[in-house]
Short mmCIF file of C-alpha atoms and ligand atoms in Angstrom, two decimals:
data_model
loop_
_atom_site.label_atom_id
_atom_site.label_comp_id
_atom_site.label_asym_id
_atom_site.label_seq_id
_atom_site.Cartn_x
_atom_site.Cartn_y
_atom_site.Cartn_z
CA UNK P 6 97.95 102.46 94.62
CA UNK P 7 101.57 103.18 93.68
CA UNK P 8 101.20 101.98 90.11
CA UNK P 9 103.52 103.26 87.39
CA UNK P 10 101.92 106.12 85.45
CA UNK P 11 103.01 108.36 82.57
CA UNK P 12 102.33 111.52 84.53
CA UNK P 13 101.16 112.17 88.08
CA UNK P 14 97.42 112.64 88.65
CA UNK P 15 96.24 116.06 89.84
CA UNK P 16 93.39 117.52 91.87
CA UNK P 17 93.09 120.40 94.38
CA UNK P 18 91.91 120.44 97.95
CA UNK P 19 88.87 122.77 98.04
CA UNK P 20 88.51 122.60 94.27
CA UNK P 21 84.72 122.63 94.67
CA UNK P 22 83.97 126.10 95.92
CA UNK P 23 84.41 129.79 95.53
CA UNK P 24 87.21 129.73 92.93
CA UNK P 25 84.52 128.75 90.42
CA UNK P 26 82.06 131.40 89.13
CA UNK P 27 79.45 128.67 88.62
CA UNK P 28 79.76 127.76 92.34
CA UNK P 29 79.33 131.39 93.41
CA UNK P 30 76.30 131.77 91.14
CA UNK P 31 74.58 128.71 92.58
CA UNK P 32 75.52 129.60 96.15
CA UNK P 33 74.05 133.12 95.77
CA UNK P 34 70.62 131.62 95.02
CA UNK P 35 70.57 129.60 98.25
CA UNK P 36 70.03 130.34 101.94
CA UNK P 37 73.64 129.38 102.68
CA UNK P 38 76.43 126.83 102.61
CA UNK P 39 74.48 124.25 104.60
CA UNK P 40 71.64 124.16 102.11
CA UNK P 41 74.19 123.24 99.46
CA UNK P 42 75.76 120.53 101.62
CA UNK P 43 72.41 119.08 102.66
CA UNK P 44 70.71 119.01 99.23
CA UNK P 45 72.15 115.93 97.48
CA UNK P 46 71.60 116.95 93.85
CA UNK P 47 73.15 120.39 94.50
CA UNK P 48 76.11 118.88 96.38
CA UNK P 49 76.59 116.52 93.42
CA UNK P 50 76.41 119.45 90.99
CA UNK P 51 79.16 121.44 92.73
CA UNK P 52 81.26 118.30 93.14
CA UNK P 53 81.27 117.90 89.35
CA UNK P 54 81.78 121.60 88.50
CA UNK P 55 85.59 121.50 88.88
CA UNK P 56 85.76 118.22 86.95
CA UNK P 57 84.11 119.88 83.95
CA UNK P 58 85.82 123.27 84.32
CA UNK P 59 89.35 122.21 85.27
CA UNK P 60 89.60 118.64 83.97
CA UNK P 61 91.12 117.41 87.24
CA UNK P 62 91.76 113.68 87.75
CA UNK P 63 89.56 113.23 90.82
CA UNK P 64 86.35 114.61 92.28
CA UNK P 65 85.96 115.22 96.02
CA UNK P 66 82.44 115.05 97.38
CA UNK P 67 81.16 118.48 98.34
CA UNK P 68 80.55 118.47 102.07
CA UNK P 69 82.36 119.55 105.22
CA UNK P 70 84.25 117.86 108.04
CA UNK P 71 81.82 119.52 110.47
CA UNK P 72 78.90 117.25 109.54
CA UNK P 73 80.33 114.68 111.98
CA UNK P 74 80.11 116.85 115.11
CA UNK P 75 76.64 117.85 113.96
CA UNK P 76 75.56 114.21 113.57
CA UNK P 77 76.93 113.57 117.08
CA UNK P 78 74.69 116.31 118.50
CA UNK P 79 76.42 119.68 118.07
CA UNK P 80 74.88 121.71 115.29
CA UNK P 81 77.09 124.19 113.44
CA UNK P 82 76.47 127.39 111.54
CA UNK P 83 78.62 128.87 108.83
CA UNK P 84 78.79 132.61 109.28
CA UNK P 85 79.67 134.66 106.20
CA UNK P 86 83.23 136.07 106.36
CA UNK P 87 83.73 134.58 109.86
CA UNK P 88 83.63 130.82 109.41
CA UNK P 89 82.08 127.93 111.30
CA UNK P 90 80.47 128.42 114.71
CA UNK P 91 79.03 125.92 117.20
CA UNK P 92 76.38 127.48 119.46
CA UNK P 93 76.91 124.63 121.95
CA UNK P 94 80.38 123.23 122.70
CA UNK P 95 81.91 120.43 124.76
CA UNK P 96 82.90 121.49 128.28
CA UNK P 97 82.31 118.53 130.60
CA UNK P 98 81.96 114.77 130.96
CA UNK P 99 78.18 115.23 130.78
CA UNK P 100 78.50 116.93 127.40
CA UNK P 101 80.58 114.04 126.09
CA UNK P 102 78.21 111.40 127.48
CA UNK P 103 75.31 113.11 125.75
CA UNK P 104 76.91 112.76 122.30
CA UNK P 105 75.60 110.17 119.88
CA UNK P 106 78.38 108.07 118.33
CA UNK P 107 79.25 105.21 115.99
CA UNK P 108 76.66 104.03 113.47
CA UNK P 109 73.88 105.97 115.21
CA UNK P 110 75.74 109.19 114.36
CA UNK P 111 76.82 108.12 110.87
CA UNK P 112 73.28 107.10 109.96
CA UNK P 113 72.11 110.70 110.42
CA UNK P 114 74.08 111.74 107.36
CA UNK P 115 71.80 110.32 104.68
CA UNK P 116 72.20 113.45 102.57
CA UNK P 117 75.94 112.73 102.16
CA UNK P 118 75.33 109.17 100.97
CA UNK P 119 72.60 110.37 98.58
CA UNK P 120 75.01 112.99 97.20
CA UNK P 121 77.63 110.27 96.67
CA UNK P 122 75.11 108.05 94.85
CA UNK P 123 74.10 110.86 92.50
CA UNK P 124 77.69 112.01 91.89
CA UNK P 125 78.88 108.49 91.22
CA UNK P 126 76.15 107.98 88.66
CA UNK P 127 76.83 111.31 86.96
CA UNK P 128 80.59 110.76 86.87
CA UNK P 129 79.97 107.41 85.21
CA UNK P 130 83.46 106.17 86.16
CA UNK P 131 85.19 109.00 84.29
CA UNK P 132 87.42 109.64 87.33
CA UNK P 133 87.52 108.48 90.97
CA UNK P 134 85.44 110.08 93.69
CA UNK P 135 87.12 111.00 96.98
CA UNK P 136 85.29 110.84 100.30
CA UNK P 137 86.72 112.43 103.44
CA UNK P 138 86.42 113.15 107.13
CA UNK P 139 88.23 115.32 109.65
CA UNK P 140 90.77 113.58 111.87
CA UNK P 141 89.54 113.17 115.47
CA UNK P 142 91.96 115.78 116.85
CA UNK P 143 90.84 118.43 114.33
CA UNK P 144 87.17 117.66 115.05
CA UNK P 145 87.82 117.89 118.82
CA UNK P 146 89.31 121.36 118.21
CA UNK P 147 86.01 122.63 116.77
CA UNK P 148 83.84 120.84 119.35
CA UNK P 149 85.70 122.40 122.29
CA UNK P 150 86.61 125.75 120.79
CA UNK P 151 83.22 126.33 119.15
CA UNK P 152 84.72 127.74 115.96
CA UNK P 153 87.92 128.65 114.21
CA UNK P 154 90.82 130.06 116.21
CA UNK P 155 94.40 131.16 115.64
CA UNK P 156 95.70 129.16 118.59
CA UNK P 157 92.97 126.66 119.53
CA UNK P 158 94.21 127.23 123.06
CA UNK P 159 90.94 126.04 124.67
CA UNK P 160 91.24 122.73 122.85
CA UNK P 161 94.96 122.50 123.68
CA UNK P 162 94.31 123.37 127.32
CA UNK P 163 91.72 120.58 127.49
CA UNK P 164 94.40 117.99 126.61
CA UNK P 165 96.47 119.06 129.65
CA UNK P 166 93.63 119.62 132.12
CA UNK P 167 91.27 116.81 131.13
CA UNK P 168 93.32 114.13 129.34
CA UNK P 169 90.89 111.33 130.25
CA UNK P 170 87.92 113.27 128.93
CA UNK P 171 89.86 114.15 125.80
CA UNK P 172 90.46 110.46 125.13
CA UNK P 173 86.77 109.69 125.74
CA UNK P 174 85.76 112.36 123.26
CA UNK P 175 88.38 111.31 120.69
CA UNK P 176 87.15 107.71 121.00
CA UNK P 177 83.56 108.77 120.22
CA UNK P 178 84.64 110.89 117.25
CA UNK P 179 86.74 107.98 115.97
CA UNK P 180 83.87 105.47 116.20
CA UNK P 181 81.59 107.85 114.37
CA UNK P 182 84.18 108.58 111.67
CA UNK P 183 84.78 104.88 111.04
CA UNK P 184 81.06 104.17 110.62
CA UNK P 185 80.79 107.26 108.41
CA UNK P 186 83.70 106.32 106.13
CA UNK P 187 82.43 102.76 105.78
CA UNK P 188 79.08 104.12 104.59
CA UNK P 189 80.87 106.52 102.24
CA UNK P 190 82.81 103.62 100.72
CA UNK P 191 79.59 101.66 100.36
CA UNK P 192 78.07 104.62 98.51
CA UNK P 193 80.86 104.86 95.97
CA UNK P 194 83.80 106.75 97.49
CA UNK P 195 86.81 105.23 95.70
CA UNK P 196 89.37 106.65 98.13
CA UNK P 197 89.12 108.48 101.42
CA UNK P 198 91.17 111.34 102.81
CA UNK P 199 91.52 112.16 106.49
CA UNK P 200 92.08 115.91 107.05
CA UNK P 201 94.06 116.71 110.19
CA UNK P 202 94.12 120.44 109.52
CA UNK P 203 95.27 121.37 113.03
CA UNK P 204 97.91 118.68 113.47
CA UNK P 205 100.67 121.30 113.42
CA UNK P 206 99.56 123.14 116.54
CA UNK P 207 100.44 120.22 118.83
CA UNK P 208 103.93 119.37 120.03
CA UNK P 209 105.05 116.00 118.65
CA UNK P 210 104.61 114.12 121.96
CA UNK P 211 101.00 115.24 122.24
CA UNK P 212 100.38 114.64 118.57
CA UNK P 213 101.52 111.06 119.02
CA UNK P 214 99.38 110.63 122.15
CA UNK P 215 96.12 112.40 121.25
CA UNK P 216 96.00 112.44 117.46
CA UNK P 217 97.93 109.67 115.74
CA UNK P 218 96.47 106.68 117.66
CA UNK P 219 92.96 107.66 116.52
CA UNK P 220 94.02 108.11 112.90
CA UNK P 221 95.68 104.71 113.17
CA UNK P 222 92.42 103.23 114.43
CA UNK P 223 90.52 104.68 111.48
CA UNK P 224 93.12 103.46 108.97
CA UNK P 225 93.07 99.96 110.48
CA UNK P 226 89.26 99.84 110.41
CA UNK P 227 88.83 100.93 106.80
CA UNK P 228 90.02 98.29 104.35
CA UNK P 229 87.38 98.87 101.69
CA UNK P 230 89.27 101.63 99.85
CA UNK P 231 92.72 103.27 99.81
CA UNK P 232 93.36 106.03 102.33
CA UNK P 233 95.21 109.36 102.31
CA UNK P 234 96.27 110.94 105.60
CA UNK P 235 96.88 114.69 105.42
CA UNK P 236 98.22 115.96 108.74
CA UNK P 237 99.02 119.62 108.13
CA UNK P 238 102.14 120.76 109.96
CA UNK P 239 102.92 117.36 111.48
CA UNK P 240 106.33 117.07 109.82
CA UNK P 241 107.92 116.24 113.20
CA UNK P 242 105.85 113.04 113.22
CA UNK P 243 106.40 112.13 109.56
CA UNK P 244 108.23 108.92 110.47
CA UNK P 245 105.28 107.87 112.65
CA UNK P 246 102.78 108.81 109.94
CA UNK P 247 104.73 106.61 107.55
CA UNK P 248 103.92 103.56 109.70
CA UNK P 249 100.17 104.02 109.28
CA UNK P 250 98.10 101.52 107.38
CA UNK P 251 97.36 103.99 104.58
CA UNK P 252 98.40 104.28 100.92
CA UNK P 253 99.08 108.01 100.64
CA UNK P 254 100.66 110.65 102.88
CA UNK P 255 99.50 114.22 102.17
CA UNK P 256 102.16 116.91 102.61
CA UNK P 257 101.81 120.63 103.24
CA UNK P 258 103.99 123.26 101.59
CA UNK P 259 106.43 123.58 104.50
CA UNK P 260 107.94 120.18 103.74
CA UNK P 261 110.75 119.87 101.20
CA UNK P 262 110.45 116.98 98.77
CA UNK P 263 113.92 115.61 99.49
CA UNK P 264 113.33 115.76 103.25
CA UNK P 265 109.97 113.98 102.88
CA UNK P 266 111.52 111.32 100.64
CA UNK P 267 114.39 110.80 103.12
CA UNK P 268 111.85 109.86 105.80
CA UNK P 269 109.15 108.21 103.69
CA UNK P 270 111.34 106.40 101.15
CA UNK P 271 110.99 106.31 97.35
CA UNK P 272 108.00 103.93 97.24
CA UNK P 273 105.55 105.76 99.49
CA UNK P 274 102.88 107.60 97.50
CA UNK P 275 102.80 111.25 98.53
CA UNK P 276 100.28 113.98 97.77
CA UNK P 277 100.93 117.71 97.63
CA UNK P 278 102.43 120.16 98.14
CA UNK P 279 102.69 123.47 96.27
CA UNK P 280 102.17 126.64 98.24
CA UNK P 281 98.55 127.71 97.53
CA UNK P 282 99.89 131.30 97.31
CA UNK P 283 102.02 130.37 94.30
CA UNK P 284 98.81 130.53 92.28
CA UNK P 285 98.83 134.33 92.68
CA UNK P 286 102.20 134.51 90.86
CA UNK P 287 102.77 134.95 87.12
CA UNK P 288 101.65 131.98 85.02
CA UNK P 289 105.23 131.20 83.96
CA UNK P 290 106.33 130.82 87.57
CA UNK P 291 103.35 128.57 88.34
CA UNK P 292 104.44 126.34 85.47
CA UNK P 293 108.14 126.26 86.38
CA UNK P 294 107.55 125.54 90.06
CA UNK P 295 104.92 122.89 89.36
CA UNK P 296 107.34 121.03 87.09
CA UNK P 297 110.18 121.41 89.60
CA UNK P 298 107.98 119.90 92.32
CA UNK P 299 107.04 116.90 90.15
CA UNK P 300 110.72 116.27 89.45
CA UNK P 301 111.63 116.65 93.11
CA UNK P 302 109.14 114.02 94.27
CA UNK P 303 110.13 111.73 91.37
CA UNK P 304 107.03 109.53 90.77
CA UNK P 305 104.69 107.90 93.34
CA UNK P 306 103.13 111.34 93.58
CA UNK P 307 99.63 112.79 93.40
CA UNK P 308 99.93 116.48 92.58
CA UNK P 309 97.98 118.87 94.79
CA UNK P 310 98.54 122.07 96.73
CA UNK P 311 99.88 121.94 100.27
CA UNK P 312 96.43 122.95 101.60
CA UNK P 313 93.10 124.08 100.16
CA UNK P 314 93.06 126.52 97.24
CA UNK P 315 92.30 130.08 98.42
CA UNK P 316 88.85 131.31 97.34
CA UNK P 317 90.11 134.40 95.43
CA UNK P 318 92.77 132.53 93.43
CA UNK P 319 92.73 133.52 89.73
CA UNK P 320 91.02 130.68 87.89
CA UNK P 321 93.41 131.02 84.93
CA UNK P 322 96.34 130.14 87.16
CA UNK P 323 94.49 127.14 88.59
CA UNK P 324 94.18 125.99 84.99
CA UNK P 325 97.88 126.61 84.32
CA UNK P 326 98.68 124.45 87.35
CA UNK P 327 96.40 121.58 86.26
CA UNK P 328 97.44 121.75 82.59
CA UNK P 329 101.14 121.78 83.47
CA UNK P 330 100.67 118.49 85.27
CA UNK P 331 98.52 117.01 82.53
CA UNK P 332 101.12 117.74 79.87
CA UNK P 333 104.01 116.41 81.96
CA UNK P 334 105.55 113.07 81.07
CA UNK P 335 107.89 111.18 83.39
CA UNK P 336 109.66 109.54 80.45
CA UNK P 337 110.72 112.90 78.96
CA UNK P 338 112.00 113.86 82.38
CA UNK P 339 114.13 110.71 82.75
CA UNK P 340 115.56 111.20 79.21
CA UNK P 341 116.60 114.73 80.18
CA UNK P 342 118.15 113.48 83.41
CA UNK P 343 120.25 110.86 81.62
CA UNK P 344 121.31 113.39 78.96
CA UNK P 345 122.64 115.59 81.73
CA UNK P 346 124.56 112.79 83.38
O1 CP3 O 425 87.89 120.01 98.90
C1 CP3 O 425 86.74 120.18 98.42
O2 CP3 O 425 86.54 120.82 97.38
C2 CP3 O 425 85.56 119.51 99.10
C3 CP3 O 425 84.84 120.30 100.00
C4 CP3 O 425 85.37 120.66 101.38
C5 CP3 O 425 84.88 121.79 102.07
N1 CP3 O 425 85.40 121.77 103.33
C6 CP3 O 425 83.95 122.77 101.52
C7 CP3 O 425 83.79 124.07 102.17
C8 CP3 O 425 86.25 120.00 102.24
C9 CP3 O 425 87.10 118.76 101.97
C10 CP3 O 425 86.26 120.71 103.47
C11 CP3 O 425 87.02 120.28 104.66
C12 CP3 O 425 87.15 121.20 105.79
N2 CP3 O 425 86.22 122.00 106.34
C13 CP3 O 425 88.32 121.28 106.58
C14 CP3 O 425 89.55 120.45 106.39
C15 CP3 O 425 90.38 120.93 105.27
C16 CP3 O 425 91.07 122.21 105.51
O3 CP3 O 425 90.83 123.14 104.74
O4 CP3 O 425 91.86 122.29 106.45
C17 CP3 O 425 88.07 122.22 107.59
C18 CP3 O 425 89.05 122.67 108.66
C19 CP3 O 425 86.73 122.67 107.44
C20 CP3 O 425 85.99 123.61 108.30
C21 CP3 O 425 85.51 124.76 107.54
N3 CP3 O 425 84.46 124.72 106.63
C22 CP3 O 425 85.97 126.09 107.61
C23 CP3 O 425 87.12 126.55 108.47
C24 CP3 O 425 85.18 126.84 106.73
C25 CP3 O 425 85.15 128.34 106.54
C26 CP3 O 425 86.33 128.87 105.86
C27 CP3 O 425 85.99 129.29 104.48
O5 CP3 O 425 86.65 128.82 103.54
O6 CP3 O 425 85.08 130.13 104.34
C28 CP3 O 425 84.28 125.95 106.09
C29 CP3 O 425 83.32 126.29 105.04
C30 CP3 O 425 83.49 125.67 103.71
N4 CP3 O 425 83.73 124.34 103.51
C31 CP3 O 425 83.40 126.31 102.44
C32 CP3 O 425 83.58 125.31 101.48
C33 CP3 O 425 83.51 125.46 99.98
C34 CP3 O 425 83.08 127.78 102.20
C35 CP3 O 425 81.59 127.90 102.14
C36 CP3 O 425 81.06 129.02 101.31
O7 CP3 O 425 81.11 130.17 101.78
O8 CP3 O 425 80.55 128.76 100.21
#
């Protein structure tokens, strides 16, 4: 909310997951990732694991952005060491017309709302709970491509060959996401984050035509809770992102703090943006670079990595990162600055 704080808050994208031994232990007992996502008390348990283990300042509900395409009619699988896969994809107008959307789609996701209810109760207001969805463009990528891809060239080709259909599909994803986020807020999400993981593969003109307008629609429709927009790689559109009706702009590690501040201004709350790979370095470097980043953003900052934490990151370094932030104090920093002047 942009309030003055003694130190910035800290959490990590993908904090609930394979970096934690307790996650891996629980996951090994189950049939797969989807069982974890779809069983509310287990999803709540892994949501809280990083809160207890790392003492982060926020929990993010354990789920996936791919539950929305599934609720709309395209089931997904998560294949070990490969990633997500959609047996059926979107190829034609008929496929788009057959998709369920809006509240009818969102209402299929009862297990997410139950997981939020349980998590909220177990957190007992210790820290806020973050809800999330994928941005319409990123969801379209998976629906057309059928899985992960280095280039998402099928999805990108679709924008050039079938622009009208792309807008129809984006519209349906947007309606579903709005209904979904409203239900998440009703079930206790204190803040929501929109993940546009594949923002950076579009040229700026297409980003502003096929991606941003739908994020704008979501931001304008959700007034229940504050919103974070994380558009990875969309630095060319940072000025446009800054006009969105949202409280926080998430930044990836390619963006320099002073560049971001020059576009966003000193008052905009930003989130990010350490290189996730830094956490493989020596602990002393993790500490130095974390402090340098906090100073560079100079308040109105939620500390995070520039993208999700990598699954094989040493847990000790994740703790160094979190503890460095928790022991930081803006007032000591400003004293040092004035001493140097
Ligand atoms: O941040 C959190 O801790 C909350 C949980 C969360 C997951 N996925 C859990 C997950 C969140 C916020 C997501 C979002 C998500 N999912 C995104 C957007 C963010 C980003 O990283 O860009 C995307 C693109 C997806 C799609 C997705 N889900 C992929 C590409 C994969 C496979 C890659 C991988 O890490 O194995 C998933 C699976 C997934 N989602 C896992 C987790 C913990 C791994 C599942 C497992 O093997 O246990």
